[in-house]
Short mmCIF file of C-alpha atoms in Angstrom, two decimals:
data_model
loop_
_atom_site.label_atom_id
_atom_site.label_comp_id
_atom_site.label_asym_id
_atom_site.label_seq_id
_atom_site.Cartn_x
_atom_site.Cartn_y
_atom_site.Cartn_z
CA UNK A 1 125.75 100.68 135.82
CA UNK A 2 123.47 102.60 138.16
CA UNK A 3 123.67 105.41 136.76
CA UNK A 4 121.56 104.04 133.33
CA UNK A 5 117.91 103.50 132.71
CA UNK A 6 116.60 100.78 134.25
CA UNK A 7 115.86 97.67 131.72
CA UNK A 8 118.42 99.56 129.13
CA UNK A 9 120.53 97.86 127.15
CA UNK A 10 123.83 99.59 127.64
CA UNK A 11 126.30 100.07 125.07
CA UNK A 12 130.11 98.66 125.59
CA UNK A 13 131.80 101.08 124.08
CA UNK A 14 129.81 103.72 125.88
CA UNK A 15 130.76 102.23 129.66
CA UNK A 16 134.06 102.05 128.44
CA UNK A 17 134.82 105.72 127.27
CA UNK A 18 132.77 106.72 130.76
CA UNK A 19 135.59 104.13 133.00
CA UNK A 20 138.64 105.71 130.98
CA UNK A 21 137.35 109.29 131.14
CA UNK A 22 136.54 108.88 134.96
CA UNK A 23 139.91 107.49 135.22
CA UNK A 24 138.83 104.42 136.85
CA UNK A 25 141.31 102.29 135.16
CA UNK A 26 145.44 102.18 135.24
CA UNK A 27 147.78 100.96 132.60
CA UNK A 28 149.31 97.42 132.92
CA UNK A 29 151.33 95.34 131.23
CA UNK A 30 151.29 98.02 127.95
CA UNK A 31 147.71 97.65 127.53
CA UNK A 32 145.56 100.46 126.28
CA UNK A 33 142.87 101.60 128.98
CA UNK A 34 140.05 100.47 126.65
CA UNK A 35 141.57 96.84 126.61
CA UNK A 36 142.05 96.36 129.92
CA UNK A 37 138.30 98.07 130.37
CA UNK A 38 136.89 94.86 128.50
CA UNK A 39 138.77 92.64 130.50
CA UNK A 40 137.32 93.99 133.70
CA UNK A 41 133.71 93.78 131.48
CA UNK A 42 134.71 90.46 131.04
CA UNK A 43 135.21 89.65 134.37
CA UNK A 44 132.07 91.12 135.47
CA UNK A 45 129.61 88.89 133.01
CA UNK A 46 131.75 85.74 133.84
CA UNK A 47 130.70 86.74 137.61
CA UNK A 48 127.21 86.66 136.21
CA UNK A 49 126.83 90.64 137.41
CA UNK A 50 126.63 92.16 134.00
CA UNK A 51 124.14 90.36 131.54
CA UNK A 52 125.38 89.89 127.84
CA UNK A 53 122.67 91.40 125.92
CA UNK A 54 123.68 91.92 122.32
CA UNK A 55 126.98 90.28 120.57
CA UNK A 56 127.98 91.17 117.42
CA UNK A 57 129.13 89.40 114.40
CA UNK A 58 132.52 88.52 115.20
CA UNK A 59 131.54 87.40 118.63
CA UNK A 60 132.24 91.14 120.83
CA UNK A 61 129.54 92.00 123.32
CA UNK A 62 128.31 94.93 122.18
CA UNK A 63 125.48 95.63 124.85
CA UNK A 64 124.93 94.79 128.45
CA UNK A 65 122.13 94.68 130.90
CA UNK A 66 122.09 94.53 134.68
CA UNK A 67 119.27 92.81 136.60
CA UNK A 68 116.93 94.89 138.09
CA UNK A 69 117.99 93.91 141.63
CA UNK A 70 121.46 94.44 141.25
CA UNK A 71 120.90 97.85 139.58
CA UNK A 72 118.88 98.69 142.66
CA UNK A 73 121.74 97.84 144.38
CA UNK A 74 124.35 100.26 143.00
CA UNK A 75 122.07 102.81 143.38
CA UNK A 76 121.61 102.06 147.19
CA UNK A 77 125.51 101.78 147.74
CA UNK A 78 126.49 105.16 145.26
CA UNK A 79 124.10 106.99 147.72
CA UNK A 80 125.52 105.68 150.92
CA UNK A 81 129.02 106.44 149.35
CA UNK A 82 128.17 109.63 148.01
CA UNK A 83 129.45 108.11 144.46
CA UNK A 84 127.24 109.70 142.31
CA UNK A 85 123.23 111.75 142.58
CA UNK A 86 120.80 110.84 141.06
CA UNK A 87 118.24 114.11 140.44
CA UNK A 88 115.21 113.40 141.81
CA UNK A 89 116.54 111.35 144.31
CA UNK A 90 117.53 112.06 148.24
CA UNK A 91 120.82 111.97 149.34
CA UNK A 92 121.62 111.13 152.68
CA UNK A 93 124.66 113.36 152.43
CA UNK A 94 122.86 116.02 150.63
CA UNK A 95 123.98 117.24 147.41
CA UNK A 96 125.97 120.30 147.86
CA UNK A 97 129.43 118.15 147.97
CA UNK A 98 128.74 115.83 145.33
CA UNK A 99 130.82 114.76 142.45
CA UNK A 100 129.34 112.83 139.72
CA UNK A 101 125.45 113.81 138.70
CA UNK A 102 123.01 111.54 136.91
CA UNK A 103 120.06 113.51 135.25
CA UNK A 104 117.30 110.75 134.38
CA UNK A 105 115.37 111.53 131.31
CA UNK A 106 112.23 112.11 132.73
CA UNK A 107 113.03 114.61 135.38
CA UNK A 108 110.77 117.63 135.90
CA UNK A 109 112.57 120.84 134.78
CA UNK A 110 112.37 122.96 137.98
CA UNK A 111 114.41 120.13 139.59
CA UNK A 112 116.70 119.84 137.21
CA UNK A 113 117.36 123.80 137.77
CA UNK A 114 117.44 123.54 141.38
CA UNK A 115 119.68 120.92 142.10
CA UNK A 116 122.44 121.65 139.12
CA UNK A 117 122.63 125.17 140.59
CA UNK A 118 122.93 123.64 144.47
CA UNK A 119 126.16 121.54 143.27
CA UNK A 120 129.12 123.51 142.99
CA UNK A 121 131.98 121.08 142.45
CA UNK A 122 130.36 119.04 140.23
CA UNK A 123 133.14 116.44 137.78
CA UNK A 124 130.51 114.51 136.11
CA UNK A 125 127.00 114.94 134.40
CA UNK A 126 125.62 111.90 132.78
CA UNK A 127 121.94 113.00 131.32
CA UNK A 128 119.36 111.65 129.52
CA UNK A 129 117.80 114.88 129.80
CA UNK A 130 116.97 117.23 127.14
CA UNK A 131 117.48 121.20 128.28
CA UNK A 132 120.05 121.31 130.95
CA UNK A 133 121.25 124.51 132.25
CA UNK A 134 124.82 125.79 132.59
CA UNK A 135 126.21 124.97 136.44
CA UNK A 136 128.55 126.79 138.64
CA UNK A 137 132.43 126.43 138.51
CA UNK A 138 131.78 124.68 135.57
CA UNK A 139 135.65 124.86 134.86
CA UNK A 140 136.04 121.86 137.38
CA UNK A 141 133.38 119.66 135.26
CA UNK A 142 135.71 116.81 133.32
CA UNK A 143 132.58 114.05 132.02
CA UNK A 144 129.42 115.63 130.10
CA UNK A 145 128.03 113.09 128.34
CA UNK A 146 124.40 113.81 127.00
CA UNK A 147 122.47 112.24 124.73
CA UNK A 148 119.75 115.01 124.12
CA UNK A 149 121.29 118.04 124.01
CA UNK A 150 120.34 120.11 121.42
CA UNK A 151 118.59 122.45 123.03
CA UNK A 152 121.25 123.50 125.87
CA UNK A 153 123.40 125.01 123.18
CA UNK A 154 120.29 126.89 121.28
CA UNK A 155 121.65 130.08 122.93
CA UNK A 156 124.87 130.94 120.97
CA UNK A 157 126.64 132.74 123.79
CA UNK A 158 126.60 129.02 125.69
CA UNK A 159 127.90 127.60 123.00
CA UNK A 160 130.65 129.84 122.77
CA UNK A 161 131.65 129.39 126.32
CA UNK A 162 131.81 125.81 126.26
CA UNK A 163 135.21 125.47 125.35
CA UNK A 164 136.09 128.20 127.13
CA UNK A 165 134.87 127.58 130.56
CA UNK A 166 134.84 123.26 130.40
CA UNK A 167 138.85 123.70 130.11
CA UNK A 168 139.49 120.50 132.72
CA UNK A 169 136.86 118.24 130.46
CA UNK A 170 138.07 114.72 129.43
CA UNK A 171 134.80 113.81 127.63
CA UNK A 172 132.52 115.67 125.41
CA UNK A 173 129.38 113.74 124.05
CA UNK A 174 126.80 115.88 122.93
CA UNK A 175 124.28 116.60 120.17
CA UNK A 176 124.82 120.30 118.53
CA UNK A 177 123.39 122.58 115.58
CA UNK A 178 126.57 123.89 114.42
CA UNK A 179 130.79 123.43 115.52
CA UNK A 180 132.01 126.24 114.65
CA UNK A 181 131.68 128.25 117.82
CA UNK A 182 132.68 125.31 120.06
CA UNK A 183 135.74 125.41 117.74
CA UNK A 184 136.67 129.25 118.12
CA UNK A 185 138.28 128.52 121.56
CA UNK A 186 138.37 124.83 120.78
CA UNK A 187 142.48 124.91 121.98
CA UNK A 188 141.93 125.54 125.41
CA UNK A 189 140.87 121.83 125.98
CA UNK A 190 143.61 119.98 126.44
CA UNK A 191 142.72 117.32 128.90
CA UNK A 192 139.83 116.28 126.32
CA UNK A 193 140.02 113.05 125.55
CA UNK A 194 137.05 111.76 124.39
CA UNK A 195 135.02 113.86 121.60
CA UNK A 196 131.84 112.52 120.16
CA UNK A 197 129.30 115.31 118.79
CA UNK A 198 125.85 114.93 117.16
CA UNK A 199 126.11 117.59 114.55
CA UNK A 200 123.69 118.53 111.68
CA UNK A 201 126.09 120.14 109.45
CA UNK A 202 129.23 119.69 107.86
CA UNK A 203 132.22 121.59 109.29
CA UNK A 204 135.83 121.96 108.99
CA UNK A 205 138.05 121.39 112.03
CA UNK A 206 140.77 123.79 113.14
CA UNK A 207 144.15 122.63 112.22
CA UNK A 208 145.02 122.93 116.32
CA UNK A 209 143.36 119.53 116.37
CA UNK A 210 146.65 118.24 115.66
CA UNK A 211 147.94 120.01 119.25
CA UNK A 212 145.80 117.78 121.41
CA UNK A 213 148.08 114.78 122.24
CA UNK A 214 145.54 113.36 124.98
CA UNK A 215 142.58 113.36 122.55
CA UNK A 216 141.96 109.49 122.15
CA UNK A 217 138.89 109.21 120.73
CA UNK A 218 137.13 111.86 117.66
CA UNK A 219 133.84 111.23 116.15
CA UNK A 220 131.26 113.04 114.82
CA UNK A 221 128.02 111.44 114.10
CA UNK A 222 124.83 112.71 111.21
CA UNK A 223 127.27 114.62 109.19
CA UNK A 224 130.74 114.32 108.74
CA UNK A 225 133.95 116.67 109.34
CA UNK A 226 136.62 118.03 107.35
CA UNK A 227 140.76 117.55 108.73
CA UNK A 228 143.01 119.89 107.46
CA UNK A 229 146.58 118.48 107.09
CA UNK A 230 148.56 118.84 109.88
CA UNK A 231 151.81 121.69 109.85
CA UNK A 232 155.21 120.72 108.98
CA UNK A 233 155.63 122.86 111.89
CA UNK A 234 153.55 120.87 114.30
CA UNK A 235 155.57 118.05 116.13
CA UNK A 236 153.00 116.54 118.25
CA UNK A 237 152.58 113.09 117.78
CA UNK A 238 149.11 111.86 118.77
CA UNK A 239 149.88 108.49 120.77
CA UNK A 240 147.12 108.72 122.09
CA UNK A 241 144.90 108.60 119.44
CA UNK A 242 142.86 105.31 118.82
CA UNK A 243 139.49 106.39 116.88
CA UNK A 244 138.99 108.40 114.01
CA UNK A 245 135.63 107.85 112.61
CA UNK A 246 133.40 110.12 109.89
CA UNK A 247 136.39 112.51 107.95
CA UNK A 248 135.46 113.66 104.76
CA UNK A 249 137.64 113.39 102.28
CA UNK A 250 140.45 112.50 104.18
CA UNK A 251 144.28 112.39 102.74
CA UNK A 252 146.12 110.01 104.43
CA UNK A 253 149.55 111.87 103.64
CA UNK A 254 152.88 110.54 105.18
CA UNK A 255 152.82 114.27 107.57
CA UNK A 256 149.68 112.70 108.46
CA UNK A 257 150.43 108.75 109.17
CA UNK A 258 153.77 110.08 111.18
CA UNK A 259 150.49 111.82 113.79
CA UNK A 260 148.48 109.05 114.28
CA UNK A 261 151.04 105.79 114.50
CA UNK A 262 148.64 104.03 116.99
CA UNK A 263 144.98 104.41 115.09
CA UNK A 264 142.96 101.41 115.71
CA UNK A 265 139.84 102.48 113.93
CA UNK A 266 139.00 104.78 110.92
CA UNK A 267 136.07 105.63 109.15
CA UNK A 268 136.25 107.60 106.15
CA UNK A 269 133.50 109.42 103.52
CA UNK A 270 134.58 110.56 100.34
CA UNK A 271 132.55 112.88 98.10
CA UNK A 272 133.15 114.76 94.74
CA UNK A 273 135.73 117.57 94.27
CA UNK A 274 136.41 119.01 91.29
CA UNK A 275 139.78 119.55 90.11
CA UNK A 276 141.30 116.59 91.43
CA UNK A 277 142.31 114.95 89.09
CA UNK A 278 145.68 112.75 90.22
CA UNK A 279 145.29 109.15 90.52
CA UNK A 280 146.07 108.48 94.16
CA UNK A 281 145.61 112.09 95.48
CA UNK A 282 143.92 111.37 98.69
CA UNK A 283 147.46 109.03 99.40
CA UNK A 284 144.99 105.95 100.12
CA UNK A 285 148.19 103.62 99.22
CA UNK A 286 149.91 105.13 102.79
CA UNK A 287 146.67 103.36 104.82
CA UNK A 288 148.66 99.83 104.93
CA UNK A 289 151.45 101.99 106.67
CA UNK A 290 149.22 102.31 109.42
CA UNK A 291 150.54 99.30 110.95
CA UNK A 292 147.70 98.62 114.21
CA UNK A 293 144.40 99.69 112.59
CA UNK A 294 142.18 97.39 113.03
CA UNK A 295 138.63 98.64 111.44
CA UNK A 296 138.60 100.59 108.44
CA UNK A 297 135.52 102.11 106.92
CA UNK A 298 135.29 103.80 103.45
CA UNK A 299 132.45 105.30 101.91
CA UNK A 300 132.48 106.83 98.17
CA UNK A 301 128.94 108.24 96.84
CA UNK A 302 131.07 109.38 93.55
CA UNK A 303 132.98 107.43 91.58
CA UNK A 304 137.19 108.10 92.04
CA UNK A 305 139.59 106.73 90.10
CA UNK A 306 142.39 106.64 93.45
CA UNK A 307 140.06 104.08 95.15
CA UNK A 308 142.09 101.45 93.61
CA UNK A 309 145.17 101.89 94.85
CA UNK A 310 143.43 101.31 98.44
CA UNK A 311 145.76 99.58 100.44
CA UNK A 312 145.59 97.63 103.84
CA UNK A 313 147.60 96.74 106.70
CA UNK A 314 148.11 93.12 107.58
CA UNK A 315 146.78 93.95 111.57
CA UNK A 316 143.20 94.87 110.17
CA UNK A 317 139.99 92.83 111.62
CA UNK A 318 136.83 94.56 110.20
CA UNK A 319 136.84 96.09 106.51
CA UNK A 320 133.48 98.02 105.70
CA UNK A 321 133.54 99.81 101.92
CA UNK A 322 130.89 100.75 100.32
CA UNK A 323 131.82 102.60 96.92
CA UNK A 324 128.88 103.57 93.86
CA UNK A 325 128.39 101.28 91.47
CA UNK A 326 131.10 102.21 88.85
CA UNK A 327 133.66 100.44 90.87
CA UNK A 328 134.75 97.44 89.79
CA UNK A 329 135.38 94.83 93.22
CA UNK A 330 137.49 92.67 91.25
CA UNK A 331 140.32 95.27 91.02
CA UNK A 332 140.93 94.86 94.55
CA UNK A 333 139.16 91.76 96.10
CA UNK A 334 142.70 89.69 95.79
CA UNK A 335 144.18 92.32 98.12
CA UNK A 336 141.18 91.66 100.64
CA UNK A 337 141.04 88.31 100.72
CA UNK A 338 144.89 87.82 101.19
CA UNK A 339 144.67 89.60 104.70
CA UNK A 340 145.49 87.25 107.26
CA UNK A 341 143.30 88.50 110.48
CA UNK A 342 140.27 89.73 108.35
CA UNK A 343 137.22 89.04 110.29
CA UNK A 344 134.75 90.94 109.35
CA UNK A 345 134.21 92.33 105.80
CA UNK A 346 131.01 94.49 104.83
CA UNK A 347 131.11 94.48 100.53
CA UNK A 348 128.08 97.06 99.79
CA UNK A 349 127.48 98.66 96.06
CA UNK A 350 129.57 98.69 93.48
CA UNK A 351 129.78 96.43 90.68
CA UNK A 352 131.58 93.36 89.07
CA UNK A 353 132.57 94.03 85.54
CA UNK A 354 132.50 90.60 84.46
CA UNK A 355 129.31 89.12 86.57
CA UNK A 356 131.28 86.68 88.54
CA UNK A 357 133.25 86.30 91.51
CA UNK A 358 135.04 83.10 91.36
CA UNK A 359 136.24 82.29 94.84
CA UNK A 360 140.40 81.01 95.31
CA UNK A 361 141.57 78.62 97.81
CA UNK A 362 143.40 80.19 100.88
CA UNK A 363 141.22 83.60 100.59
CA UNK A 364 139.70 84.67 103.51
CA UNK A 365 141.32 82.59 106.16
CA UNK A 366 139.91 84.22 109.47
CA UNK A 367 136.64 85.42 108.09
CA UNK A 368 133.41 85.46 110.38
CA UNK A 369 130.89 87.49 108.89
CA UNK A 370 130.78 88.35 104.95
CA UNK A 371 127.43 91.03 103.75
CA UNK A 372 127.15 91.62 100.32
CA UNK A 373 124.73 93.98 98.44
CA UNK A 374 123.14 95.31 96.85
CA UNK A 375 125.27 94.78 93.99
CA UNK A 376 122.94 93.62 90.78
CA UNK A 377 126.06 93.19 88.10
CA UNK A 378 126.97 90.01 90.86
CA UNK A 379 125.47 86.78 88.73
CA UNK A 380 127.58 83.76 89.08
CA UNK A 381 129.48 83.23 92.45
CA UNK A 382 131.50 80.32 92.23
CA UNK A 383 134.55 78.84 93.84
CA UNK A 384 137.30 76.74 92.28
CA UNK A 385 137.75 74.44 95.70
CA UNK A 386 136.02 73.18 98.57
CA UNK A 387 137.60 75.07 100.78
CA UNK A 388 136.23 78.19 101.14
CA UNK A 389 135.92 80.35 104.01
CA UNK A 390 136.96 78.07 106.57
CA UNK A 391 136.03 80.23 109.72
CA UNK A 392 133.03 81.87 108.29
CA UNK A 393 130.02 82.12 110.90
CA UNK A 394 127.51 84.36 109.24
CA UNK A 395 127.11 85.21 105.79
CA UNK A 396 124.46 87.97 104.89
CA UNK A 397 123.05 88.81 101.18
CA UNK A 398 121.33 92.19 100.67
CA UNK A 399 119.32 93.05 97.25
CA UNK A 400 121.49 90.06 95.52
CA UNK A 401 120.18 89.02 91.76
CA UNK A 402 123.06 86.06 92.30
CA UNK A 403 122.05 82.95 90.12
CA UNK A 404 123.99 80.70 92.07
CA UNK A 405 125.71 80.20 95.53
CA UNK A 406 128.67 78.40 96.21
CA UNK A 407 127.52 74.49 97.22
CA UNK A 408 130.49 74.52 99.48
CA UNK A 409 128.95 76.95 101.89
CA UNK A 410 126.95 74.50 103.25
CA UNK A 411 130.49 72.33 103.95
CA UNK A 412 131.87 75.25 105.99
CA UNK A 413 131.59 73.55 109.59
CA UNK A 414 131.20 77.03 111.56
CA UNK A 415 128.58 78.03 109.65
CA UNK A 416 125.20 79.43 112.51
CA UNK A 417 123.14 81.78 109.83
CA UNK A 418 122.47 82.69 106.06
CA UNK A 419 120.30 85.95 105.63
CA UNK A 420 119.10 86.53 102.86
CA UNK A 421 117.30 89.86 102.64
CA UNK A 422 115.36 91.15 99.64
CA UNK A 423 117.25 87.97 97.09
CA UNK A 424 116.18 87.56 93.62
CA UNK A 425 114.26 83.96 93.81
CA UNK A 426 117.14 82.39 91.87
CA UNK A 427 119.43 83.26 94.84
CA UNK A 428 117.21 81.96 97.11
CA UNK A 429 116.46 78.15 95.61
CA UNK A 430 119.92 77.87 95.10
CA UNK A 431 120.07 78.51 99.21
CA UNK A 432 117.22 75.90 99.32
CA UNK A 433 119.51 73.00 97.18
CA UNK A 434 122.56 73.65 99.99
CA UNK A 435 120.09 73.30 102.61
CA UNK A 436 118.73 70.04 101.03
CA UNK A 437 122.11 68.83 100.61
CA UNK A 438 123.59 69.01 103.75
CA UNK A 439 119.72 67.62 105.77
CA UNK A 440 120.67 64.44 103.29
CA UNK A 441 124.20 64.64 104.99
CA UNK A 442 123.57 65.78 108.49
CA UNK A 443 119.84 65.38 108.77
CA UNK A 444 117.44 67.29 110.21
CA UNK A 445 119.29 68.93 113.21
CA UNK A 446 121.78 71.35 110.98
CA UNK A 447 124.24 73.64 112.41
CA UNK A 448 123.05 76.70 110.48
CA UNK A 449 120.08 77.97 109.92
CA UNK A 450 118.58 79.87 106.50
CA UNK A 451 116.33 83.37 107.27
CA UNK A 452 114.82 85.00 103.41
CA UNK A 453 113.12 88.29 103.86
CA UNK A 454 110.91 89.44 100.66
CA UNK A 455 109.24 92.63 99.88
CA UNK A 456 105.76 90.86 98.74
CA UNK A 457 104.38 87.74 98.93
CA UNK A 458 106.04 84.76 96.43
CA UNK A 459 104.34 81.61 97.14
CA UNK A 460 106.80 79.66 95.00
CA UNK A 461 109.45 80.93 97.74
CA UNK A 462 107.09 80.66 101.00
CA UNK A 463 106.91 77.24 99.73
CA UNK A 464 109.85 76.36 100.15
CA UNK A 465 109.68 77.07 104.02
CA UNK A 466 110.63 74.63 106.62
CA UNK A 467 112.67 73.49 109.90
CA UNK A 468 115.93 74.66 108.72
CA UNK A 469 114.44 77.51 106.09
CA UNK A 470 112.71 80.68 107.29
CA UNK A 471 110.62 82.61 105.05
CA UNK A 472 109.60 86.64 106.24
CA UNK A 473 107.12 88.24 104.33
CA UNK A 474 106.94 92.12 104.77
CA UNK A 475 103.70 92.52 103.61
#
């Protein structure tokens, strides 16, 4: 934790990748590394050493913080230990044999350059830091993990001998202008494990993706990448493999489910072709094969006919989709709402061909959050029952023009929070009426709480403000 900003809020998933990469942690009991990594996170905030300081929707901590004391504290000990450097910093064993480097994100340049180029066997750069230069024996480096990087690969010929030189790295985070010469001797890494890159244009991957079985983690942030089908000739299977995130126009082909049998997470973005014109080319009916995802995100800015034959596996957790607003929910909302361990569903754009979305008894069973919008064609949400949602904890409405709300909501006893961000004022009095009713049940002290955001003022709606009903006003 030392090795962060002090006061900043740390990403999870972040500390995790850095413990697996580091290879810090050991398989047990068939765990995956990044399982038994929250369990020691776990451990850690139950001990009161790691501060929780962001959860997310479904209840995961999604950020940490470490006390200012205690931070001060690593630091002390990874100095006396030789652990890690911190540039800018003495080191009571001096710098030449360290291991792990920490570039803060203020550092002056000139130190920067001087110390980088007095640490020969460095493993590990963690930087904040914008412009840092190439180091010696950089084939023994295995962590780079920078956050501004953009500049360091400016000069083509560095870019070109990344892949080339880094051939022991395990983790690659960086922020680039282009792939395609990190790519051109892209097969020479194959210890890499982790690969998230910041890139500002759209690329295709080589096809010798499909060679690296101890990649575990691919994502590509800003843009997304193209995956060419694997070979019939290739016959690695990527075990390994657990994220997938931002593919364009990915085809989930049987060659291709056979690669990735343990995928936990997959984000997908879809966009126009021409000349496509089979129902289910992109094989989106093969994603329930993929028997341990557990978050799936799709994204369609242009309309396809083979987005109804989406299918899902019975392990999944967190659904996001977001398709333009020719697609009709309704097609495909019975398959959603029958999955057993869904806990997190994000319903943005599209449309409902009929207006309403009548809600069925047993849908949903495991739900915790539910967003919906903005979706105009969505009128009348009703529900034939009163039991609806029976595990729900958060329910968020985005640009909604709904003229009514289930009642039952309020009777969902896990209910904390209703946003409602941007609601037509029909929406929102209907909001007001199931807060009403259950203060004349409950009283005063309810168990969830009502937030409306609105563009401009509406005094009929800031009226309607009180202990249990928030009213935001952007303007």
């Amino acid at each position: 934790m030392g090795v962060f900003e002090e006061d900043d809020s740390v990403k999870v998933s972040t500390l995790v990748k850095l413990w697996v990469s580091e290879g810090f942690l050991k398989p047990m009991n068939g765990k995956s590394l990044e399982t038994i990594a929250i369990e020691f996170l776990q451990d850690l905030v139950d001990r009161n050493l790691i501060l929780v300081d962001k959860v997310g929707h479904t209840g995961n901590i999604k950020f940490v913080k470490i006390h200012d004391l205690l931070r001060d504290l690593c630091l002390n000990q990874s100095k006396k230990d030789g652990f890690y450097h911190v540039i800018g910093q003495s080191s009571p064993r001096g710098i030449s044999s360290q291991h792990r480097v920490v570039i803060p994100r203020n550092t002056p340049k000139k130190k920067v350059l001087d110390d980088l180029q007095s640490m020969p066997h460095a493993r590990s750069i963690i930087s904040e830091y914008g412009n840092v230069p190439r180091i010696k024996n950089s084939g023994l480096l295995r962590t780079l993990h920078a956050y501004k990087f953009h500049h360091y690969f400016e000069d083509e010929s560095l870019l070109k001998s990344l892949a080339s030189q880094y051939v022991n790295l395990r983790h690659l985070v960086v922020e680039v202008g282009s792939m395609s010469s990190i790519f051109t001797s892209f097969t020479r890494l194959w210890n890499l494990h982790i690969l998230i890159v910041c890139c500002w244009k759209e690329f295709t991957a080589p096809a010798e993706i499909w060679r690296m079985p101890q990649l575990r983690h691919i994502e590509m942030t800003e843009r997304s990448f193209y995956l060419p089908e694997p070979s019939s000739d290739d016959v690695v299977v990527m075990e390994n493999l657990l994220v997938l995130k931002s593919i364009a126009n990915f085809k989930c082909s049987e060659e291709v489910v056979k690669r990735i049998p343990n995928i936990k997470k997959l984000g997908i973005k879809y966009f126009w072709r021409g000349g496509i014109e089979q129902d289910d080319y992109y094989c989106l009916n093969n994603i329930k094969l993929l028997c341990k995802l557990k978050s799936l995100s799709v994204m369609c800015w242009n309309f396809r006919a083979s987005l109804y034959v989406l299918t899902f596996p019975q392990s999944l957790k967190k659904l996001n989709l977001s398709i333009n607003r020719g697609f009709e929910w309704e097609k495909i909302l019975g398959k959603i709402g029958a999955l057993p361990l869904l806990e997190k569903f994000k319903l943005l754009r599209g449309c409902f061909g009929t207006g309403k979305w009548e809600m069925v008894e047993g849908q949903f069973p495991s739900l915790k959050y539910l967003e919906l919008g903005p979706c105009p064609s969505l009128e009348h949400w009703t529900a034939e029952s009163n039991s609806i949602f029976p595990r729900l904890e958060k329910l968020r409405l985005v640009h909604m023009e709904l003229k009514e709300i289930p009642t039952q909501i309020g009777d969902i006893p896990m209910l904390q929070k209703i946003w409602m961000d941007y609601c037509g004022e029909s929406a929102v009095m209907c909001a007001k009426e199931i807060v009403e009713e259950q203060v004349e049940i409950q009283g005063e002290d309810l168990p969830f709480h009502v937030q409306v955001k609105l563009s401009c003022k509406n005094e009929a709606v800031q009226s309607l403000a009180g202990p249990n009903f928030e009213v935001i006003c952007d303007s």
